[in-house]
């Protein structure tokens, strides 16, 4: 860590902690990054494998709306994962701040019919489209995020979404494969996960619906005082209507995403090619809104790591617009290319790490 100066700890999780750091390199005096520290001695063999798989996964993912991976190294038996820093915080903080703003405006009664203090629908759909683009990319790589929630949706100061925290993501070897492990955050868990049934990409679609609901209503789609009651609500009950000032089309979108039957939920392509979403994307592209993707500030910590985010800004911008225009094309075909399907083949494999790349295995020893 001699290359970085620690600024502060910004979070702790089940496997480690996240720290905001500043580069000590003379040519990068203001570059800030996030370093995720994972103590190896505290982990079981399975947990070690999951940590290394997260590194493998991050290193292979490249999308304007996915957190940028820089490098990894091991110091004193602690795995360090260096990632781009999103200077706009996360969506959970945005929702909490908006809740306070609304309380100040409408008072403690919190009349749901009062439209004041909610996010504008244009802002909600702006964030939603970017999240959907990121998840579409992940699913194209056969990756389930499995823990999509507002606190894992990071933002730049320009309101560009960066999806992060792939600690429990899973790569499926076939588009027909289904995961079976119960993981995720309770508020955002799909009914099939709650019932310990096999699940696939539709589970991420459900979680995206929960995030959309939270952006619209400033509260969870399903809430309860304990986990058992929460699971019963998710499995058996419908979500409460969103504030009535929002248009009927977004309510219809929510009902599709939060369908109890995973077979009836739309795929990410189907979501992004819905007329309602297409119209919003066209408006964003025409106005030069947040679909104009810019990276966060900073340069690569060491030679040989990934290119600087700043150097990739134009590529990210053009790629995002190309992707948006493809989805807005009425002749768009909902199919992944073979190159896209075959580009990522990592998985949670043997505990000896034989599925990992040589450099990661070397760091593990």
PDB file of C-alpha atoms in Angstrom, residues 89-233:
ATOM      1  CA  UNK A  89     -21.965   8.426  -3.462  1.00  0.00           C
ATOM      2  CA  UNK A  90     -24.512   5.654  -3.856  1.00  0.00           C
ATOM      3  CA  UNK A  91     -28.197   5.491  -4.653  1.00  0.00           C
ATOM      4  CA  UNK A  92     -29.123   4.493  -1.096  1.00  0.00           C
ATOM      5  CA  UNK A  93     -27.732   7.812   0.156  1.00  0.00           C
ATOM      6  CA  UNK A  94     -29.631   9.669  -2.574  1.00  0.00           C
ATOM      7  CA  UNK A  95     -32.881   8.008  -1.512  1.00  0.00           C
ATOM      8  CA  UNK A  96     -32.286   8.812   2.176  1.00  0.00           C
ATOM      9  CA  UNK A  97     -31.562  12.458   1.394  1.00  0.00           C
ATOM     10  CA  UNK A  98     -34.672  12.674  -0.752  1.00  0.00           C
ATOM     11  CA  UNK A  99     -36.729  11.152   2.062  1.00  0.00           C
ATOM     12  CA  UNK A 100     -35.555  13.950   4.372  1.00  0.00           C
ATOM     13  CA  UNK A 101     -36.308  16.576   1.742  1.00  0.00           C
ATOM     14  CA  UNK A 102     -39.833  15.233   1.343  1.00  0.00           C
ATOM     15  CA  UNK A 103     -40.394  15.117   5.114  1.00  0.00           C
ATOM     16  CA  UNK A 104     -39.377  18.770   5.361  1.00  0.00           C
ATOM     17  CA  UNK A 105     -41.805  19.685   2.575  1.00  0.00           C
ATOM     18  CA  UNK A 106     -44.920  17.662   3.433  1.00  0.00           C
ATOM     19  CA  UNK A 107     -44.435  17.122   7.162  1.00  0.00           C
ATOM     20  CA  UNK A 108     -44.681  13.947   9.267  1.00  0.00           C
ATOM     21  CA  UNK A 109     -48.105  12.988   7.837  1.00  0.00           C
ATOM     22  CA  UNK A 110     -46.369  11.983   4.587  1.00  0.00           C
ATOM     23  CA  UNK A 111     -49.500  12.043   2.429  1.00  0.00           C
ATOM     24  CA  UNK A 112     -48.612   9.743  -0.483  1.00  0.00           C
ATOM     25  CA  UNK A 113     -50.955  11.684  -2.765  1.00  0.00           C
ATOM     26  CA  UNK A 114     -48.838  14.818  -2.312  1.00  0.00           C
ATOM     27  CA  UNK A 115     -46.422  14.800  -5.289  1.00  0.00           C
ATOM     28  CA  UNK A 116     -43.891  17.135  -3.705  1.00  0.00           C
ATOM     29  CA  UNK A 117     -40.471  15.916  -2.649  1.00  0.00           C
ATOM     30  CA  UNK A 118     -40.204  12.847  -4.860  1.00  0.00           C
ATOM     31  CA  UNK A 119     -37.578  12.298  -7.536  1.00  0.00           C
ATOM     32  CA  UNK A 120     -38.692  13.562 -10.970  1.00  0.00           C
ATOM     33  CA  UNK A 121     -39.634  10.670 -13.249  1.00  0.00           C
ATOM     34  CA  UNK A 122     -36.970  11.803 -15.727  1.00  0.00           C
ATOM     35  CA  UNK A 123     -34.266  11.324 -13.082  1.00  0.00           C
ATOM     36  CA  UNK A 124     -35.638   7.956 -12.002  1.00  0.00           C
ATOM     37  CA  UNK A 125     -35.709   6.666 -15.571  1.00  0.00           C
ATOM     38  CA  UNK A 126     -32.252   8.092 -16.260  1.00  0.00           C
ATOM     39  CA  UNK A 127     -30.791   6.000 -13.421  1.00  0.00           C
ATOM     40  CA  UNK A 128     -32.993   3.030 -14.284  1.00  0.00           C
ATOM     41  CA  UNK A 129     -31.884   2.891 -17.926  1.00  0.00           C
ATOM     42  CA  UNK A 130     -28.217   2.980 -16.937  1.00  0.00           C
ATOM     43  CA  UNK A 131     -28.727   0.180 -14.406  1.00  0.00           C
ATOM     44  CA  UNK A 132     -30.606  -1.842 -16.999  1.00  0.00           C
ATOM     45  CA  UNK A 133     -27.789  -1.352 -19.516  1.00  0.00           C
ATOM     46  CA  UNK A 134     -25.262  -2.608 -16.957  1.00  0.00           C
ATOM     47  CA  UNK A 135     -27.343  -5.662 -16.047  1.00  0.00           C
ATOM     48  CA  UNK A 136     -27.975  -6.420 -19.715  1.00  0.00           C
ATOM     49  CA  UNK A 137     -24.214  -6.475 -20.180  1.00  0.00           C
ATOM     50  CA  UNK A 138     -23.695  -8.754 -17.160  1.00  0.00           C
ATOM     51  CA  UNK A 139     -26.348 -11.181 -18.337  1.00  0.00           C
ATOM     52  CA  UNK A 140     -24.754 -11.166 -21.766  1.00  0.00           C
ATOM     53  CA  UNK A 141     -21.599 -12.369 -20.033  1.00  0.00           C
ATOM     54  CA  UNK A 142     -23.647 -15.031 -18.202  1.00  0.00           C
ATOM     55  CA  UNK A 143     -23.151 -13.249 -14.891  1.00  0.00           C
ATOM     56  CA  UNK A 144     -25.815 -12.963 -12.202  1.00  0.00           C
ATOM     57  CA  UNK A 145     -25.215 -10.018  -9.893  1.00  0.00           C
ATOM     58  CA  UNK A 146     -27.335 -11.584  -7.107  1.00  0.00           C
ATOM     59  CA  UNK A 147     -27.092  -8.589  -4.770  1.00  0.00           C
ATOM     60  CA  UNK A 148     -28.526  -5.661  -6.693  1.00  0.00           C
ATOM     61  CA  UNK A 149     -29.660  -2.973  -4.252  1.00  0.00           C
ATOM     62  CA  UNK A 150     -29.502   0.803  -3.926  1.00  0.00           C
ATOM     63  CA  UNK A 151     -26.294   0.702  -1.859  1.00  0.00           C
ATOM     64  CA  UNK A 152     -24.552  -1.193  -4.686  1.00  0.00           C
ATOM     65  CA  UNK A 153     -25.533   1.401  -7.291  1.00  0.00           C
ATOM     66  CA  UNK A 154     -22.796   4.038  -7.270  1.00  0.00           C
ATOM     67  CA  UNK A 155     -22.922   7.459  -8.914  1.00  0.00           C
ATOM     68  CA  UNK A 156     -20.495  10.031 -10.242  1.00  0.00           C
ATOM     69  CA  UNK A 157     -21.087  13.738  -9.682  1.00  0.00           C
ATOM     70  CA  UNK A 158     -22.498  13.791 -13.224  1.00  0.00           C
ATOM     71  CA  UNK A 159     -25.146  11.226 -12.195  1.00  0.00           C
ATOM     72  CA  UNK A 160     -23.568   8.426 -14.201  1.00  0.00           C
ATOM     73  CA  UNK A 161     -24.470   5.031 -12.723  1.00  0.00           C
ATOM     74  CA  UNK A 162     -21.707   2.555 -11.898  1.00  0.00           C
ATOM     75  CA  UNK A 163     -22.910  -0.852 -10.753  1.00  0.00           C
ATOM     76  CA  UNK A 164     -20.591  -2.393  -8.178  1.00  0.00           C
ATOM     77  CA  UNK A 165     -19.984  -4.931  -5.412  1.00  0.00           C
ATOM     78  CA  UNK A 166     -19.722  -8.235  -7.247  1.00  0.00           C
ATOM     79  CA  UNK A 167     -18.714 -10.162  -4.132  1.00  0.00           C
ATOM     80  CA  UNK A 168     -21.512 -12.719  -4.529  1.00  0.00           C
ATOM     81  CA  UNK A 169     -21.991 -12.540  -8.290  1.00  0.00           C
ATOM     82  CA  UNK A 170     -22.081 -15.877 -10.070  1.00  0.00           C
ATOM     83  CA  UNK A 171     -21.214 -16.839 -13.607  1.00  0.00           C
ATOM     84  CA  UNK A 172     -23.423 -19.446 -15.237  1.00  0.00           C
ATOM     85  CA  UNK A 173     -21.815 -21.875 -17.683  1.00  0.00           C
ATOM     86  CA  UNK A 174     -24.977 -22.094 -19.754  1.00  0.00           C
ATOM     87  CA  UNK A 175     -27.862 -19.762 -20.444  1.00  0.00           C
ATOM     88  CA  UNK A 176     -30.097 -22.541 -19.091  1.00  0.00           C
ATOM     89  CA  UNK A 177     -28.165 -22.977 -15.842  1.00  0.00           C
ATOM     90  CA  UNK A 178     -29.828 -21.967 -12.608  1.00  0.00           C
ATOM     91  CA  UNK A 179     -28.174 -21.049  -9.331  1.00  0.00           C
ATOM     92  CA  UNK A 180     -29.337 -22.594  -6.076  1.00  0.00           C
ATOM     93  CA  UNK A 181     -27.461 -20.794  -3.276  1.00  0.00           C
ATOM     94  CA  UNK A 182     -29.544 -18.395  -1.165  1.00  0.00           C
ATOM     95  CA  UNK A 183     -27.734 -15.076  -1.318  1.00  0.00           C
ATOM     96  CA  UNK A 184     -28.674 -11.416  -1.551  1.00  0.00           C
ATOM     97  CA  UNK A 185     -30.127  -8.674   0.591  1.00  0.00           C
ATOM     98  CA  UNK A 186     -33.565  -9.573   2.049  1.00  0.00           C
ATOM     99  CA  UNK A 187     -35.452  -6.481   0.837  1.00  0.00           C
ATOM    100  CA  UNK A 188     -34.441  -7.187  -2.750  1.00  0.00           C
ATOM    101  CA  UNK A 189     -34.623 -11.007  -2.808  1.00  0.00           C
ATOM    102  CA  UNK A 190     -36.890 -12.571  -5.410  1.00  0.00           C
ATOM    103  CA  UNK A 191     -39.697 -14.977  -4.432  1.00  0.00           C
ATOM    104  CA  UNK A 192     -37.813 -17.923  -5.939  1.00  0.00           C
ATOM    105  CA  UNK A 193     -34.749 -17.127  -3.810  1.00  0.00           C
ATOM    106  CA  UNK A 194     -36.934 -16.753  -0.709  1.00  0.00           C
ATOM    107  CA  UNK A 195     -38.411 -20.194  -1.379  1.00  0.00           C
ATOM    108  CA  UNK A 196     -34.959 -21.736  -1.997  1.00  0.00           C
ATOM    109  CA  UNK A 197     -35.879 -22.573  -5.575  1.00  0.00           C
ATOM    110  CA  UNK A 198     -33.401 -22.519  -8.473  1.00  0.00           C
ATOM    111  CA  UNK A 199     -33.125 -19.041  -9.976  1.00  0.00           C
ATOM    112  CA  UNK A 200     -31.550 -17.333 -12.926  1.00  0.00           C
ATOM    113  CA  UNK A 201     -31.412 -13.920 -14.626  1.00  0.00           C
ATOM    114  CA  UNK A 202     -35.041 -13.167 -13.753  1.00  0.00           C
ATOM    115  CA  UNK A 203     -33.966 -12.867 -10.111  1.00  0.00           C
ATOM    116  CA  UNK A 204     -31.808  -9.842 -10.997  1.00  0.00           C
ATOM    117  CA  UNK A 205     -34.801  -8.418 -12.882  1.00  0.00           C
ATOM    118  CA  UNK A 206     -36.872  -8.682  -9.686  1.00  0.00           C
ATOM    119  CA  UNK A 207     -34.159  -6.874  -7.702  1.00  0.00           C
ATOM    120  CA  UNK A 208     -34.044  -4.146 -10.349  1.00  0.00           C
ATOM    121  CA  UNK A 209     -37.797  -3.769  -9.896  1.00  0.00           C
ATOM    122  CA  UNK A 210     -37.299  -3.346  -6.143  1.00  0.00           C
ATOM    123  CA  UNK A 211     -34.713  -0.626  -6.800  1.00  0.00           C
ATOM    124  CA  UNK A 212     -37.064   1.124  -9.255  1.00  0.00           C
ATOM    125  CA  UNK A 213     -39.867   1.001  -6.682  1.00  0.00           C
ATOM    126  CA  UNK A 214     -37.573   2.506  -4.053  1.00  0.00           C
ATOM    127  CA  UNK A 215     -36.580   5.372  -6.359  1.00  0.00           C
ATOM    128  CA  UNK A 216     -40.245   6.140  -7.031  1.00  0.00           C
ATOM    129  CA  UNK A 217     -41.696   5.681  -3.535  1.00  0.00           C
ATOM    130  CA  UNK A 218     -38.655   6.390  -1.313  1.00  0.00           C
ATOM    131  CA  UNK A 219     -39.382   3.182   0.585  1.00  0.00           C
ATOM    132  CA  UNK A 220     -38.871  -0.542   0.113  1.00  0.00           C
ATOM    133  CA  UNK A 221     -41.277  -2.433  -2.113  1.00  0.00           C
ATOM    134  CA  UNK A 222     -41.592  -5.022   0.650  1.00  0.00           C
ATOM    135  CA  UNK A 223     -40.906  -4.295   4.306  1.00  0.00           C
ATOM    136  CA  UNK A 224     -41.490  -6.080   7.594  1.00  0.00           C
ATOM    137  CA  UNK A 225     -40.177  -6.075  11.184  1.00  0.00           C
ATOM    138  CA  UNK A 226     -38.504  -9.477  10.796  1.00  0.00           C
ATOM    139  CA  UNK A 227     -37.076 -11.699   8.079  1.00  0.00           C
ATOM    140  CA  UNK A 228     -39.834 -14.328   8.284  1.00  0.00           C
ATOM    141  CA  UNK A 229     -42.629 -11.811   7.760  1.00  0.00           C
ATOM    142  CA  UNK A 230     -40.627 -10.132   5.011  1.00  0.00           C
ATOM    143  CA  UNK A 231     -40.239 -13.403   3.118  1.00  0.00           C
ATOM    144  CA  UNK A 232     -43.969 -14.101   3.427  1.00  0.00           C
ATOM    145  CA  UNK A 233     -44.732 -10.656   2.011  1.00  0.00           C
TER     146      UNK A 233
END
